[in-house]
Every structure is written in structure tokens, then in C-alpha cells.
Amino acid sequence: RDPEDLPVSFVFSGHGGQWPGMQRELMEHVAPFRAKMCQCDAAVQTYAGWSVLRALEQAEASSPGSVPDLERVHSCLFSFQTSLAAAVQFFGVEPVAVTGHSMGEVAAAHVAGALSLEDAVRVIVERSRVLKQALDTTEDHGAMAALRISAEEADRLIRDCHGQLTVAVSNSPNYTVLAGPRPLL
């Protein structure tokens, strides 16, 4: 088969794969990317009261490795992801399926047409606000640990913890996240 005839899926990641300046060259050289980023920026300004473009510039200008704070990073990533999808689609690549993990689900819903840009931005802004609030209120009370074991192995491991530890996430057959009080993890 001709590779151009193969079906393509878009997969939108969660938080964690970002770095300062990752949008720079696309903003400079890819007009559809830049146009979508500007649309996202306007929507975020409407619902959150700050600029995605300014936050990304500030992160890049500050120390290497810095990223916008938690309340802003998801809106920045959403904007980047949907803008990258718009650029790829502009060049003729259309997905047969779209999916997302964690905050990437919002980008996937927008790109799939299930959410308008305004609705998607409202969801991502509110999701970030709630997450930040939850983390602020539990910061010194709990922790999470990612282990390269199955959920079944994790259940056996925490069996004698009397309910203080729990399997929070089973990401794959061999990747499980535990949650509980900081001293136990």
C-alpha cells in the first residue's frame, strides 16, 4: 500500500511533554498553526483573563526548563495541540480517529468536532482551575508513586496498608500509579 493511503489517527497527550519554545518555529513559519494559536489565545483571554502567547513568550524568556504554572500550562498545551492539528490538517492529513489522554481529551474533543473552540477552552480553563485548587489544598497531605508493575501486583503490594494506599491509575498492563499519605510513598 502507498503510505499516503494509510489511515491516520491523532493522539493528544496529557501534561508533561512540553518545553519552553516548542511553538516558536511553528509560529514563525506555519501560518495555519499561527492562526489557530491566535484563535486559542483570544478564547483563553476571554475565559481566563490572560494570554497564552504572552505566557509562552515569558516561559521561553525565563530560565531554561521553565513552563507556565499549573493553572496556565494546560491552556498552553491545548492551544499548541489544536494548532498543530490545524496545521497538519491544512496540509491534507485528516484523521480517521482522534483520542486523547488526560487533558489531551479536551483537545481531541475539539479536533473531532464534539466541542467548539470556546467550549473546549472553557473546559480546559475550568479543569486547570479545579486541579490547581485541589493540589493547593492537598499539597502536604498526599503523594503519588508510578510503578512499573501491573494493577494486580500493586493490589498485592498494598494489601497490608489498611486502605491507606490505593491504586489511583492503571495506565497499562505494566504501569500503575499508587496514591496515599506522603510518609507511606
Tab-separated table of C-alpha atoms in Angstrom:
chain	number	residue	atom	x	y	z
A	1	ARG	CA	0.000	0.000	0.000
A	2	ASP	CA	1.009	3.556	-0.642
A	3	PRO	CA	1.878	5.202	2.721
A	4	GLU	CA	-0.263	8.180	1.711
A	5	ASP	CA	-3.305	5.874	1.677
A	6	LEU	CA	-2.799	4.600	5.230
A	7	PRO	CA	-5.291	5.778	7.835
A	8	VAL	CA	-4.022	8.292	10.397
A	9	SER	CA	-5.119	8.802	13.991
A	10	PHE	CA	-4.413	11.890	16.094
A	11	VAL	CA	-3.437	11.151	19.701
A	12	PHE	CA	-3.306	14.085	22.113
A	13	SER	CA	-1.081	13.647	25.151
A	14	GLY	CA	-1.567	14.781	28.691
A	15	HIS	CA	0.588	17.187	30.665
A	16	GLY	CA	4.320	16.556	30.773
A	17	GLY	CA	5.765	16.595	27.276
A	18	GLN	CA	6.183	20.360	26.989
A	19	TRP	CA	9.288	22.533	26.950
A	20	PRO	CA	9.839	26.282	26.597
A	21	GLY	CA	9.932	27.447	22.997
A	22	MET	CA	8.376	24.356	21.439
A	23	GLN	CA	5.939	26.563	19.500
A	24	ARG	CA	8.455	29.146	18.276
A	25	GLU	CA	9.381	27.808	14.828
A	26	LEU	CA	5.817	26.777	14.046
A	27	MET	CA	4.590	30.266	14.973
A	28	GLU	CA	7.233	31.817	12.714
A	29	HIS	CA	6.895	29.538	9.683
A	30	VAL	CA	3.488	27.809	9.616
A	31	ALA	CA	0.587	30.189	9.034
A	32	PRO	CA	-2.246	27.733	9.902
A	33	PHE	CA	-0.534	26.947	13.215
A	34	ARG	CA	-0.113	30.648	13.997
A	35	ALA	CA	-3.733	31.420	13.060
A	36	LYS	CA	-5.121	28.717	15.353
A	37	MET	CA	-2.799	29.773	18.200
A	38	CYS	CA	-4.167	33.304	17.870
A	39	GLN	CA	-7.748	31.975	17.990
A	40	CYS	CA	-6.910	29.929	21.092
A	41	ASP	CA	-5.184	32.935	22.655
A	42	ALA	CA	-8.289	35.084	22.158
A	43	ALA	CA	-10.557	32.417	23.662
A	44	VAL	CA	-8.271	31.890	26.676
A	45	GLN	CA	-8.149	35.651	27.222
A	46	THR	CA	-11.957	35.689	27.237
A	47	TYR	CA	-12.374	32.834	29.736
A	48	ALA	CA	-9.206	33.058	31.832
A	49	GLY	CA	-8.140	36.684	31.508
A	50	TRP	CA	-4.541	36.051	30.400
A	51	SER	CA	-2.691	35.483	27.117
A	52	VAL	CA	-1.384	32.083	26.017
A	53	LEU	CA	1.047	33.748	23.614
A	54	ARG	CA	2.400	36.049	26.327
A	55	ALA	CA	2.710	33.150	28.819
A	56	LEU	CA	4.680	31.105	26.286
A	57	GLU	CA	6.965	34.042	25.500
A	58	GLN	CA	7.576	34.648	29.214
A	59	ALA	CA	8.356	30.966	29.825
A	60	GLU	CA	10.843	30.949	26.974
A	61	ALA	CA	12.489	34.197	28.121
A	62	SER	CA	12.919	32.997	31.706
A	63	SER	CA	15.226	30.227	32.823
A	64	PRO	CA	15.626	27.130	30.636
A	65	GLY	CA	13.205	24.409	31.598
A	66	SER	CA	10.576	26.767	32.960
A	67	VAL	CA	6.976	26.366	31.914
A	68	PRO	CA	3.845	28.308	32.766
A	69	ASP	CA	2.325	27.466	36.159
A	70	LEU	CA	-0.183	24.651	36.509
A	71	GLU	CA	-3.177	26.912	36.029
A	72	ARG	CA	-1.789	28.034	32.670
A	73	VAL	CA	0.133	25.067	31.286
A	74	HIS	CA	-2.951	23.083	30.242
A	75	SER	CA	-4.363	26.011	28.269
A	76	CYS	CA	-0.962	26.449	26.600
A	77	LEU	CA	-0.749	22.742	25.756
A	78	PHE	CA	-4.346	22.661	24.495
A	79	SER	CA	-3.547	25.634	22.256
A	80	PHE	CA	-0.370	24.004	20.969
A	81	GLN	CA	-2.046	20.643	20.317
A	82	THR	CA	-5.068	22.019	18.491
A	83	SER	CA	-2.869	24.402	16.496
A	84	LEU	CA	-0.573	21.572	15.458
A	85	ALA	CA	-3.614	19.544	14.377
A	86	ALA	CA	-4.922	22.516	12.377
A	87	ALA	CA	-1.569	22.842	10.607
A	88	VAL	CA	-1.373	19.144	9.792
A	89	GLN	CA	-4.956	19.182	8.514
A	90	PHE	CA	-4.211	22.274	6.413
A	91	PHE	CA	-1.557	20.212	4.636
A	92	GLY	CA	-4.096	17.498	3.830
A	93	VAL	CA	-3.734	14.985	6.648
A	94	GLU	CA	-7.159	14.043	8.018
A	95	PRO	CA	-7.508	11.618	10.903
A	96	VAL	CA	-9.857	8.635	10.820
A	97	ALA	CA	-9.850	8.665	14.629
A	98	VAL	CA	-8.977	11.135	17.367
A	99	THR	CA	-8.212	10.323	21.001
A	100	GLY	CA	-6.612	11.959	23.986
A	101	HIS	CA	-5.173	11.183	27.397
A	102	SER	CA	-5.942	13.312	30.461
A	103	MET	CA	-6.051	16.999	29.431
A	104	GLY	CA	-5.467	15.843	25.834
A	105	GLU	CA	-9.047	14.583	25.809
A	106	VAL	CA	-10.246	18.175	25.547
A	107	ALA	CA	-8.057	18.842	22.504
A	108	ALA	CA	-9.258	15.576	20.968
A	109	ALA	CA	-12.907	16.512	21.550
A	110	HIS	CA	-12.362	19.871	19.866
A	111	VAL	CA	-10.450	18.482	16.878
A	112	ALA	CA	-13.099	15.758	16.457
A	113	GLY	CA	-15.785	18.451	16.333
A	114	ALA	CA	-17.500	17.463	19.592
A	115	LEU	CA	-16.627	20.791	21.271
A	116	SER	CA	-16.421	24.261	19.768
A	117	LEU	CA	-13.212	26.159	20.445
A	118	GLU	CA	-14.984	28.317	23.027
A	119	ASP	CA	-16.481	25.307	24.839
A	120	ALA	CA	-13.170	23.431	24.783
A	121	VAL	CA	-11.312	26.429	26.194
A	122	ARG	CA	-13.946	26.845	28.918
A	123	VAL	CA	-13.476	23.167	29.847
A	124	ILE	CA	-9.670	23.339	29.884
A	125	VAL	CA	-9.610	26.606	31.867
A	126	GLU	CA	-12.048	25.275	34.465
A	127	ARG	CA	-10.272	21.896	34.616
A	128	SER	CA	-6.980	23.665	35.313
A	129	ARG	CA	-8.542	25.869	37.981
A	130	VAL	CA	-10.098	22.899	39.786
A	131	LEU	CA	-6.895	20.854	39.554
A	132	LYS	CA	-4.811	23.736	40.908
A	133	GLN	CA	-7.266	24.265	43.756
A	134	ALA	CA	-7.211	20.548	44.615
A	135	LEU	CA	-3.423	20.449	44.594
A	136	ASP	CA	-3.186	23.588	46.720
A	137	THR	CA	-5.440	22.082	49.388
A	138	THR	CA	-3.759	18.657	49.448
A	139	GLU	CA	-0.148	19.617	48.741
A	140	ASP	CA	1.317	18.408	52.033
A	141	HIS	CA	-1.144	15.597	52.639
A	142	GLY	CA	-0.564	13.044	49.953
A	143	ALA	CA	1.636	11.756	47.199
A	144	MET	CA	1.620	9.538	44.156
A	145	ALA	CA	4.125	6.949	43.009
A	146	ALA	CA	4.369	5.497	39.497
A	147	LEU	CA	5.449	1.862	39.426
A	148	ARG	CA	6.283	-0.433	36.526
A	149	ILE	CA	4.008	-3.215	37.780
A	150	SER	CA	0.503	-4.414	36.960
A	151	ALA	CA	-2.532	-3.227	38.903
A	152	GLU	CA	-2.874	-6.762	40.282
A	153	GLU	CA	0.726	-6.684	41.543
A	154	ALA	CA	0.088	-3.266	43.060
A	155	ASP	CA	-3.033	-4.553	44.825
A	156	ARG	CA	-0.958	-7.356	46.349
A	157	LEU	CA	1.774	-4.890	47.327
A	158	ILE	CA	-0.604	-2.587	49.228
A	159	ARG	CA	-2.853	-5.285	50.688
A	160	ASP	CA	-1.491	-4.785	54.227
A	161	CYS	CA	-1.688	-0.964	54.161
A	162	HIS	CA	-5.212	-0.992	55.662
A	163	GLY	CA	-6.716	1.176	52.931
A	164	GLN	CA	-4.171	3.987	53.283
A	165	LEU	CA	-2.730	3.334	49.813
A	166	THR	CA	-4.811	2.881	46.716
A	167	VAL	CA	-4.315	2.133	43.041
A	168	ALA	CA	-5.028	5.558	41.567
A	169	VAL	CA	-4.352	4.781	37.912
A	170	SER	CA	-3.738	1.695	35.822
A	171	ASN	CA	-2.195	3.205	32.687
A	172	SER	CA	-1.163	-0.047	31.019
A	173	PRO	CA	-0.612	-3.720	31.870
A	174	ASN	CA	2.732	-2.826	33.474
A	175	TYR	CA	2.364	0.763	34.672
A	176	THR	CA	0.380	1.609	37.795
A	177	VAL	CA	0.145	4.714	39.968
A	178	LEU	CA	-0.391	4.466	43.724
A	179	ALA	CA	-1.732	7.270	45.906
A	180	GLY	CA	-1.729	7.820	49.627
A	181	PRO	CA	-0.121	9.634	52.542
A	182	ARG	CA	3.336	11.024	51.760
A	183	PRO	CA	5.157	9.019	54.502
A	184	LEU	CA	3.962	5.712	53.021
A	185	LEU	CA	5.068	6.514	49.482
